[in-house]
XYZ file of C-alpha atoms in Angstrom:
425
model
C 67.570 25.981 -17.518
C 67.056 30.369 -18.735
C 64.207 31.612 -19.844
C 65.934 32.029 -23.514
C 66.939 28.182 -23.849
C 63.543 27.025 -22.740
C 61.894 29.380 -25.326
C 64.283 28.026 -27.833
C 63.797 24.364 -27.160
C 60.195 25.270 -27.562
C 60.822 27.049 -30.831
C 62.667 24.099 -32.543
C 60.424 21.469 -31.238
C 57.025 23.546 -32.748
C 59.416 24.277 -35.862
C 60.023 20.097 -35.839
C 56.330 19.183 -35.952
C 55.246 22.054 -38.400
C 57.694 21.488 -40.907
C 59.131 18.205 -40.137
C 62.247 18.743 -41.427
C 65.748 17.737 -39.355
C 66.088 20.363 -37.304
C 69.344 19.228 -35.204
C 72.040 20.075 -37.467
C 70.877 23.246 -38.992
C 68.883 24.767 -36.351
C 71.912 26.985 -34.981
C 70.204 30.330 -37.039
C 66.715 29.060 -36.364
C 67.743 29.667 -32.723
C 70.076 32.329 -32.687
C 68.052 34.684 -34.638
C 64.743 34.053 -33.231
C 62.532 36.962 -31.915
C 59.643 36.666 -28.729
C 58.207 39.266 -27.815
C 54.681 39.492 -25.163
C 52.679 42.967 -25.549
C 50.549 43.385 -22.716
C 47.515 45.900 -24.311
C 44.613 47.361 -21.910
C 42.471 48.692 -24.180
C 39.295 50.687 -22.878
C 36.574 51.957 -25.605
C 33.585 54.706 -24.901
C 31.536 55.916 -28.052
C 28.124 57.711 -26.832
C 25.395 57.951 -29.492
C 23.563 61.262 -30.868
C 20.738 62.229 -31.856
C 18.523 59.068 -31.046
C 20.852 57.045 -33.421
C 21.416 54.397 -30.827
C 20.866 50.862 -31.844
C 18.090 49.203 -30.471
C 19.911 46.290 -28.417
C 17.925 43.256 -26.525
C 14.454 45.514 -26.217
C 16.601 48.535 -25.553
C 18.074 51.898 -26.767
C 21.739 51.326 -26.636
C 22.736 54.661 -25.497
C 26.433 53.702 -25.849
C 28.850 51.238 -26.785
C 31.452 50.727 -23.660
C 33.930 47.920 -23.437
C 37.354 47.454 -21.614
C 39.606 44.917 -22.124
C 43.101 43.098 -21.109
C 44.721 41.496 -23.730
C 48.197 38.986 -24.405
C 49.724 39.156 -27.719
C 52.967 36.881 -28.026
C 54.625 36.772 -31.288
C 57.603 34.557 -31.746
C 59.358 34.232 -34.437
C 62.332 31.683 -35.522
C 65.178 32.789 -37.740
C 66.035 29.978 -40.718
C 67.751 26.743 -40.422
C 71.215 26.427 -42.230
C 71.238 25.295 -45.748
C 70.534 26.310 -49.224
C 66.992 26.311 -47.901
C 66.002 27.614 -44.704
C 63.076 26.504 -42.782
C 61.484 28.764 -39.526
C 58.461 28.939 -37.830
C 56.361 31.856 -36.838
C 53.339 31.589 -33.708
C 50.955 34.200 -32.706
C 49.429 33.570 -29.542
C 46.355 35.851 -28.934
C 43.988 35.965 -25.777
C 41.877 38.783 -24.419
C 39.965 38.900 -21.571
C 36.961 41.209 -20.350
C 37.159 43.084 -17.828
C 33.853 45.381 -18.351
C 31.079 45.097 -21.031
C 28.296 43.738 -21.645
C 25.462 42.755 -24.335
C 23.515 45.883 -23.798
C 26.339 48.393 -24.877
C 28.104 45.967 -27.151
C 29.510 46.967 -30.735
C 32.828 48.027 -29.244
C 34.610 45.624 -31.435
C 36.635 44.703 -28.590
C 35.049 41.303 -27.908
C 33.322 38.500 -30.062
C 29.318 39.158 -30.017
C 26.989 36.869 -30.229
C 23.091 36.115 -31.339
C 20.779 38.807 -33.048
C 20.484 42.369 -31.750
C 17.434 41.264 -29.485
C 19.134 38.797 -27.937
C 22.913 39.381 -28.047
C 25.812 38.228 -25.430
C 29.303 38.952 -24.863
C 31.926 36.107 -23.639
C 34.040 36.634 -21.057
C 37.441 36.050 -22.703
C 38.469 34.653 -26.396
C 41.750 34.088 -28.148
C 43.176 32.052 -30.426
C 46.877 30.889 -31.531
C 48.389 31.534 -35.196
C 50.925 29.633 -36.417
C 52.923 29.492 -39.987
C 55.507 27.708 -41.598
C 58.082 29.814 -43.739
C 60.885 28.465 -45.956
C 63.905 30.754 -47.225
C 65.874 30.376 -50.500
C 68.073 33.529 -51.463
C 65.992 36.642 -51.185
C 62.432 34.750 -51.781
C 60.476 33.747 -48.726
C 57.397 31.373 -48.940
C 55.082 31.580 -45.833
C 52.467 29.292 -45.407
C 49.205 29.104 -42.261
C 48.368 31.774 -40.422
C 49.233 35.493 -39.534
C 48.872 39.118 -39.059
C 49.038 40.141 -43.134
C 49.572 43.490 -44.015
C 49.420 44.243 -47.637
C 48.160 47.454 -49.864
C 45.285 45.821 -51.054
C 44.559 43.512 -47.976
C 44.892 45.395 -44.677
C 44.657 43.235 -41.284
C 43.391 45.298 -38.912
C 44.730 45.755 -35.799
C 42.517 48.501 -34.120
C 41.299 46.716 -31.023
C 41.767 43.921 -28.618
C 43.638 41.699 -31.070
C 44.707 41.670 -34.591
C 43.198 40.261 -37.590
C 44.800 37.331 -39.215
C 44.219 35.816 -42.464
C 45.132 31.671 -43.399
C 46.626 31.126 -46.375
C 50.111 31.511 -48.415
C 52.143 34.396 -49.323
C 55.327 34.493 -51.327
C 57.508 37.419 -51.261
C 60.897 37.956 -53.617
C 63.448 40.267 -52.949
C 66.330 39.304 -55.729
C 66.307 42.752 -57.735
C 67.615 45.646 -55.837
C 64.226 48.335 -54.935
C 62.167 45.692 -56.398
C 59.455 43.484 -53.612
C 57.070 41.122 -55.457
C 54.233 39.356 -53.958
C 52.205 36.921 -54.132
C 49.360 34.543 -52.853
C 46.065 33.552 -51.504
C 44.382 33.261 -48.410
C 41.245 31.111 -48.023
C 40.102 32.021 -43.996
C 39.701 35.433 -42.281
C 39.488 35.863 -38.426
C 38.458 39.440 -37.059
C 39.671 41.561 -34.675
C 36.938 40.025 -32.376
C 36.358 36.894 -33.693
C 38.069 33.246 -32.440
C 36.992 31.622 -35.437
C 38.105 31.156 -38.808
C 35.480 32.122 -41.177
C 35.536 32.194 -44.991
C 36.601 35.560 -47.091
C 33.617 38.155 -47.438
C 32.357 41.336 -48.082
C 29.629 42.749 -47.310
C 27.673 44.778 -49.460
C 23.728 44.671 -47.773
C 24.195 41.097 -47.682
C 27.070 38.952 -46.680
C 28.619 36.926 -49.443
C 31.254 34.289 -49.053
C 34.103 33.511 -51.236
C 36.720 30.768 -51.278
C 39.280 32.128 -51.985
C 41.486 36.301 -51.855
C 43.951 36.019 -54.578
C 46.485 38.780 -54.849
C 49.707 39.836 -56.479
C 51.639 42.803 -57.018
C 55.144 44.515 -56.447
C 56.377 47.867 -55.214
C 59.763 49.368 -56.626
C 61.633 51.880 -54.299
C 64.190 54.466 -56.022
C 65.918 58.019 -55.898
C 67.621 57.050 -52.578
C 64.424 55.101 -51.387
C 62.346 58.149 -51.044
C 60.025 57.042 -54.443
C 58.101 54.319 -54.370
C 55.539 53.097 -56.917
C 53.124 50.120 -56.164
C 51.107 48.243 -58.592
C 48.421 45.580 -57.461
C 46.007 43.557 -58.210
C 43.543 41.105 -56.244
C 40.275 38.927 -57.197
C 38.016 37.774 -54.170
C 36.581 35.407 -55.812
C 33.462 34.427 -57.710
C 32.433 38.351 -55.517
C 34.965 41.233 -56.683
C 38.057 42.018 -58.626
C 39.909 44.696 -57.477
C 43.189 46.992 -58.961
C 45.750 49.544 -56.951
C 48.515 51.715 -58.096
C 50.173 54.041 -55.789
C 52.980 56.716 -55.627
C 54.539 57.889 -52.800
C 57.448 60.308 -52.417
C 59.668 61.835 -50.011
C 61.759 65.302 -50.897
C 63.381 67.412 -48.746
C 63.488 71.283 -49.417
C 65.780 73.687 -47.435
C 64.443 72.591 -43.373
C 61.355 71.164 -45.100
C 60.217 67.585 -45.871
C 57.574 67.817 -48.073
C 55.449 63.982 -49.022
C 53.429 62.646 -51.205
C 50.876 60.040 -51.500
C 48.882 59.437 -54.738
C 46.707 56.367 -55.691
C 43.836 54.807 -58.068
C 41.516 51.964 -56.812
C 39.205 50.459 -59.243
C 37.299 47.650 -58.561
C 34.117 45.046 -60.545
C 32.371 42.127 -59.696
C 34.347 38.732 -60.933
C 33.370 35.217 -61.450
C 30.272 33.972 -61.067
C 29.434 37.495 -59.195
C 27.722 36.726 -56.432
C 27.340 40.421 -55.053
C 26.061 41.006 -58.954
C 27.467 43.998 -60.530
C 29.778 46.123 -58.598
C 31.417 49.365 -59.877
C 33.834 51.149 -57.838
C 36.871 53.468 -58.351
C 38.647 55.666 -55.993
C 41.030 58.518 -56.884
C 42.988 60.131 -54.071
C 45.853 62.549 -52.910
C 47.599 63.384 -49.520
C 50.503 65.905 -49.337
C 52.571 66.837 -46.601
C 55.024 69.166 -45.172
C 57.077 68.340 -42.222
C 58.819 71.185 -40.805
C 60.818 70.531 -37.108
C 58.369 69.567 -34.679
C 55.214 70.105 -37.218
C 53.877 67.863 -40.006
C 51.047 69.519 -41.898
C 48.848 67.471 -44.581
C 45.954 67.584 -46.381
C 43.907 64.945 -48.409
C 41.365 64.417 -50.716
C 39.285 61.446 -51.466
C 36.790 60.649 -54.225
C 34.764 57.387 -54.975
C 32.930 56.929 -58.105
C 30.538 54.254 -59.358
C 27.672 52.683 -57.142
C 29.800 50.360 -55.122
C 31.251 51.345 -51.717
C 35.343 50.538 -51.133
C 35.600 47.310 -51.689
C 37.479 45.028 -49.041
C 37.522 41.865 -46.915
C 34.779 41.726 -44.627
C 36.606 42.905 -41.150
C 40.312 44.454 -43.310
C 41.365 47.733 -42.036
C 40.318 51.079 -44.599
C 43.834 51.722 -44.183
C 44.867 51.907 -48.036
C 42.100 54.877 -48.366
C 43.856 58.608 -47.462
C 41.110 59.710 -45.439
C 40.693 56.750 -43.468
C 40.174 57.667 -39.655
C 39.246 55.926 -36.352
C 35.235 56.053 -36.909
C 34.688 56.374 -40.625
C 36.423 55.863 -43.935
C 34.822 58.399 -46.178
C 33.925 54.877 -48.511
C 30.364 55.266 -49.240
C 29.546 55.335 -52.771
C 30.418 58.518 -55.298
C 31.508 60.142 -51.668
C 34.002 63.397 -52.241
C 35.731 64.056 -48.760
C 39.115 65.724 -47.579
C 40.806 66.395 -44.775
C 43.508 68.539 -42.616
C 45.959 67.117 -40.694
C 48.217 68.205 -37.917
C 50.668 66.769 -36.017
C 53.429 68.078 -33.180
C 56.432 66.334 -31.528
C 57.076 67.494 -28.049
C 60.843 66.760 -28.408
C 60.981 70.266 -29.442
C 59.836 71.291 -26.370
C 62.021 68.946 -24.211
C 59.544 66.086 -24.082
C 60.840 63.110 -25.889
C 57.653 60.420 -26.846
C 54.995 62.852 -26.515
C 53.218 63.725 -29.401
C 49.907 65.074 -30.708
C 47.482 64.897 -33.898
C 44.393 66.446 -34.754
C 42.283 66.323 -37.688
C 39.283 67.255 -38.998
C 38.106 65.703 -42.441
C 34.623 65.883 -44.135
C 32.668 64.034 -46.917
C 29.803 65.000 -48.840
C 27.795 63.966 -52.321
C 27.662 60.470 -50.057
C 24.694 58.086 -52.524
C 23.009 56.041 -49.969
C 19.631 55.051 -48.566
C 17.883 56.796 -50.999
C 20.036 60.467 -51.207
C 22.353 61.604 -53.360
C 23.394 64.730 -51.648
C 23.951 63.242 -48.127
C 27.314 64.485 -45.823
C 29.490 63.109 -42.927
C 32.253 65.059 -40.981
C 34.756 63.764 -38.128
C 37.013 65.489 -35.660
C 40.045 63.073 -34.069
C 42.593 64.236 -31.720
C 45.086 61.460 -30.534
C 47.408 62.568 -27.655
C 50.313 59.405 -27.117
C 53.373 59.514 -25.039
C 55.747 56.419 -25.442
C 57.838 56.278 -21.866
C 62.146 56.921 -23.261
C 63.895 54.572 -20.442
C 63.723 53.285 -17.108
C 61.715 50.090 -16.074
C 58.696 50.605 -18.351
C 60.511 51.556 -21.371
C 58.352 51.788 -24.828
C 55.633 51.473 -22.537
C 52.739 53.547 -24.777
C 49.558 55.606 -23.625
C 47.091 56.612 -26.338
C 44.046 58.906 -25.572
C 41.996 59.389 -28.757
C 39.440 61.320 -28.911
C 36.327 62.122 -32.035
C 33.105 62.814 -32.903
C 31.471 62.187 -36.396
C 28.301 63.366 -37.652
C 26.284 62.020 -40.337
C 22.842 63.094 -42.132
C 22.289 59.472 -42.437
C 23.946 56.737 -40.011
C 25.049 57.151 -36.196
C 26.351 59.939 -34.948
C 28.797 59.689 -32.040
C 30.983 60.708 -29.635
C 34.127 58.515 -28.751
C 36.794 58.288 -26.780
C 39.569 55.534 -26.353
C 42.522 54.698 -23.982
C 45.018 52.288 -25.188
C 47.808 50.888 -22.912
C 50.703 48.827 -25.221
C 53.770 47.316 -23.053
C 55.665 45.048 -25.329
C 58.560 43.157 -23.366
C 61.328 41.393 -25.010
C 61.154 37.788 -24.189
C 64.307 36.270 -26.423
């Protein structure tokens, strides 16, 4: 018996239990348009602190935070069953393994950690498998368990070992032309380097659970699909409520391609308010200019209120503009901005090799005391994604940064990411 048809039988037979629906006369599109694909990611992570910011780890100056790692991600995903209705199953099978680090220059975020700061340790391997049930009517999908959710106002994040997943249930609607709506909840979180299933949080000083992230919202695409407007809203509850409208748009001029991305966060506490009051809004702007081989953009950022960015304990900042690989710019009433460049290699006869560099810089940051604190980070990311030949898509990252902060760690980082995703079915 192939590869493919043992895959498959597997597919139906998980699909089967999950679902229990009869599979054996309608499975033909379950099967047929099912997707598996293994990425094999080595991920190795360096970040030196400054200044004597180190953290003080079992009895000990840190000095750094170094961890490398090999990790398994298989994602397979069934097509529908035949019928007015159609039934699939989706399974994320996650599982890293060390293969340097340890408790004394932990904090990578590469691998679960565990105990207080005096007395921390680092497993060997974790992992853990994701599985949800969807169902298919027209254009309107209902999803239900587990997964690697990627919304505007609830970011999985996806920046290390393994991804984030969230449990819970999402329906999406596509039945008007331009038009996605959402909706759902999710009622268990598990980190980027985290086995377990915890509850919904955030963090503001003080953990503070939630049962429940409610969201809904819908995004409308126009003008040839190059406008799109978003409008969102989300309640963790009985901790935050939290509102997002965004405008992005596309338009090209002569041999440029100039963008847009425009948005308005605000966010209070809700319910029974366990964080107590909260009071945050965030107004921001990034422009662009693509031009041939060269992209140019700049950004600015600005929080207001005493509340920091509000999000899911663990989410990616990816929703802010300035959002980078050590900082957000999220701290409260912080004003930052940034300046962007990136450069294709194509143009120079070297397909999959490109390279970004950015330098962005907050100030007016209210915390631990200050008003008039400031932060600043360089990041340069150098990635070449192999064209053909045995180890096509094969992808190398190097990034490299350094932040600096007049309160908080100060650091010097640098990253090398291996991705090798191989088609399975």
């Amino acid at each position: 018996m192939t590869a493919r048809k043992l895959i498959s039988l597997g597919l139906i037979g998980a699909g089967t239990m999950a679902l229990a629906v009869p599979f054996a006369a309608h499975a033909e599109g379950f099967v047929d348009d099912a997707k598996v694909s293994l990425n094999l990611r080595n991920y190795y992570f360096n970040r030196n602190y400054l200044n004597g910011t180190d953290p003080v780890i079992n009895g000990e100056r840190q000095g750094q935070a170094e961890g490398w790692t090999q990790s398994f991600i298989l994602d397979a995903r069934s097509g529908y069953t035949a019928g007015t209705v159609g039934f699939g199953i989706d399974v994320l099978g996650l599982y890293s393994v060390k293969l340097d680090g340890n408790a004394n220059t932990s904090n990578s975020g590469l691998l679960p950690e565990h105990g207080p700061a005096g007395n921390r340790n680092v497993p060997d391997d974790f992992g853990r498998t994701a599985v949800a049930a969807k169902a298919k009517i027209s254009k309107t999908e209902l999803k239900v368990g587990e997964w690697f959710a990627v919304l505007p106002i609830l970011r999985a994040d996806d920046g290390r070992s393994l991804p984030q997943t969230f449990k819970g249930a999402q329906i999406t609607s596509n039945e008007i032309d331009g038009l996605t709506l959402y909706g759902g909840r999710f009622n268990g979180n598990s980190q980027r380097n985290d086995a377990s299933m915890e509850r919904m949080s955030f963090t503001n000083g003080t953990r503070f659970d939630s049962s429940a992230f409610n969201f809904g919202g819908g995004e409308y695409k126009f003008n040839g699909n190059n406008t799109l407007v978003g409008l969102w809203h989300a309640r963790l509850e009985d901790v935050y409520q939290q509102s997002y409208v965004q405008l992005t748009h596309s338009q090209p001029v002569g041999d440029w391609v100039l963008g847009a991305n425009l948005g308005y966060v605000t966010g209070k506490e809700e319910g029974s308010a366990k964080a107590g009051d909260l009071d945050n809004k965030v107004y921001q702007g990034a422009l662009s200019a693509k031009r041939g081989n060269n992209t140019f953009l700049v950004g600015y950022q600005r929080l207001s209120g005493d509340t920091k960015f509000m999000r899911v304990d663990g989410a990616s900042g990816g929703t802010l503009v300035n959002d980078g690989f050590t900082t957000s710019f999220d701290s409260p009433e912080e004003r930052s901005w940034q300046v962007r460049h990136d450069y294709n290699f194509a143009g120079l006869g070297i397909p999959g090799l490109v390279l970004m560099n950015r330098y962005m810089s907050g100030s007016n940051i209210h915390t631990s005391g200050r008003s008039d604190a400031e932060e600043w980070a360089r990041e340069s990311e150098l990635a070449y994604t192999v064209q053909d030949g045995t180890f096509k898509n094969l992808s190398i990252r190097w990034r490299n940064s350094s932040v600096r902060r007049d309160v908080g760690q100060d650091a010097s980082e640098n990253r090398l990411i291996f991705n090798y995703p191989l088609s399975i079915l």
